[in-house]
């Protein structure tokens, strides 16, 4: 296998607060190959967005970023200075934000904003940048692209704006796109279109993508790899098929029980839920963070938690139990 | 996969719907802006009066019937035309026999010069401080907030009086004193506007495409807060003009024989009971100028406010 585009080892993010240090993200590991889609799933506040901002180095200076390894396409991001990061951002790594309503600047036309990244990073003329902008707008399914260039963001609907954001991210043909809940703010009919578009384009252009979402339905449809995040840790990672077919970590199993499956979930039957709330991450965090809500929790969950590889490989989870279940308990059919 | 077929179905539908939309024509942004400008009476009045006074100030030597400094002690205190005076001196003469209309016309230069430059200097200082505080936060913000509080604790007129008393009153001194004293409102407004805008996603998005800090501030944040700036500029311009008049009235602003409206009020005040027009004419002119500037600022805010744009 070739060198991964992005390689992250033991990424930690600490936020100093009045009450002590908040360990928002603790020890994240993953590799991303070219053209691959990694979905990071988790509930609100689990550190998904922080992780993506940390890769782009867009966190506020207050937040402390540490990592054993953070290598993007041969560049060590932990050592890259502000100038080097600026050269990478927008050119080699791009980002798509959650809110299409606020992620475009209301003071400029769509065309200006599309061309900005290209003009900033490449030695191209305005005409060339314009041609590329039109080409990409057509590619993301916007009709009358030429005319759209002179429009302002408020003249576009949410779905159109998110298409523009996607086109913007693709302007410089980046190696990596980070999409932070790109469909959350859109209505359901548009969500599927935008997602399909994003996935098709990244496959076609061989761009690696980190898709951050809390929608497991989305993940099942588009992901190559899945990373399940809980309270700042990746509790389970693996190929999408393995994670969905044989979820090992109790949290992943709990999440999957929460989604109704057409044809399988009976009308009137109760959907699963995970009781309890995410624990506070201020101060020293030890043992399994999920133990307060876990059905399988035992005394051993307070201690060191091993990072296990499941029997078939390429699928890891963090649990004291060898199979993700307490010994001697059978899954009810 | 049935799911994906449905997805592509939606995509096709969206495309056809979009071509239908192309036939719908609306007014262009330019047309809408023009409509808003010409529908705003306050703005039109402000622009008209301020434009007129600007022209008067620029072409003062051509418009003034007499030399504003020339004294004619034989023709002192002549009443204006509407009080039975002659057309030789349409607005009469003052206690030294100088033509009142000419002094009024030259006085427009002083007022506009002081208003413009004081607003420019304080605008530069206040905007730089406010934007820096709002954007960088933390210690910078603390320092700027402290400076704003220090400045707000100083009574402008008293400080201006003290400085002018030490350095002597002249046009330059008055401009500098007002410029260095009136930046507080710029700093406060720009700080809060920047705070509001900097948390928007498009600012992060600009950083995410590799923009430098200065570029983010100048080309992402500034265009979105400049309409607030324009309003403060007009307010502070009016403020500076009034303060200059007040300082001149107290005898510590522009020094005689320079024709300043505040000075004219001051010189006329001894005769106020017998010849009230000596005070009323420069007073009314001052009032009209300040009103015009404020109406202009209000109008500009209404016209450029984003909620009126759509």
PDB file of C-alpha atoms in Angstrom, chain B residues 148-155:
ATOM      1  CA  UNK B 148     -11.244  53.214  26.066  1.00  0.00           C
ATOM      2  CA  UNK B 149     -12.243  53.440  29.730  1.00  0.00           C
ATOM      3  CA  UNK B 150      -9.429  55.892  30.445  1.00  0.00           C
ATOM      4  CA  UNK B 151     -10.497  57.997  27.501  1.00  0.00           C
ATOM      5  CA  UNK B 152     -14.182  57.904  28.545  1.00  0.00           C
ATOM      6  CA  UNK B 153     -13.215  59.084  32.013  1.00  0.00           C
ATOM      7  CA  UNK B 154     -11.695  62.262  30.565  1.00  0.00           C
ATOM      8  CA  UNK B 155     -14.071  65.180  29.938  1.00  0.00           C
TER       9      UNK B 155
END
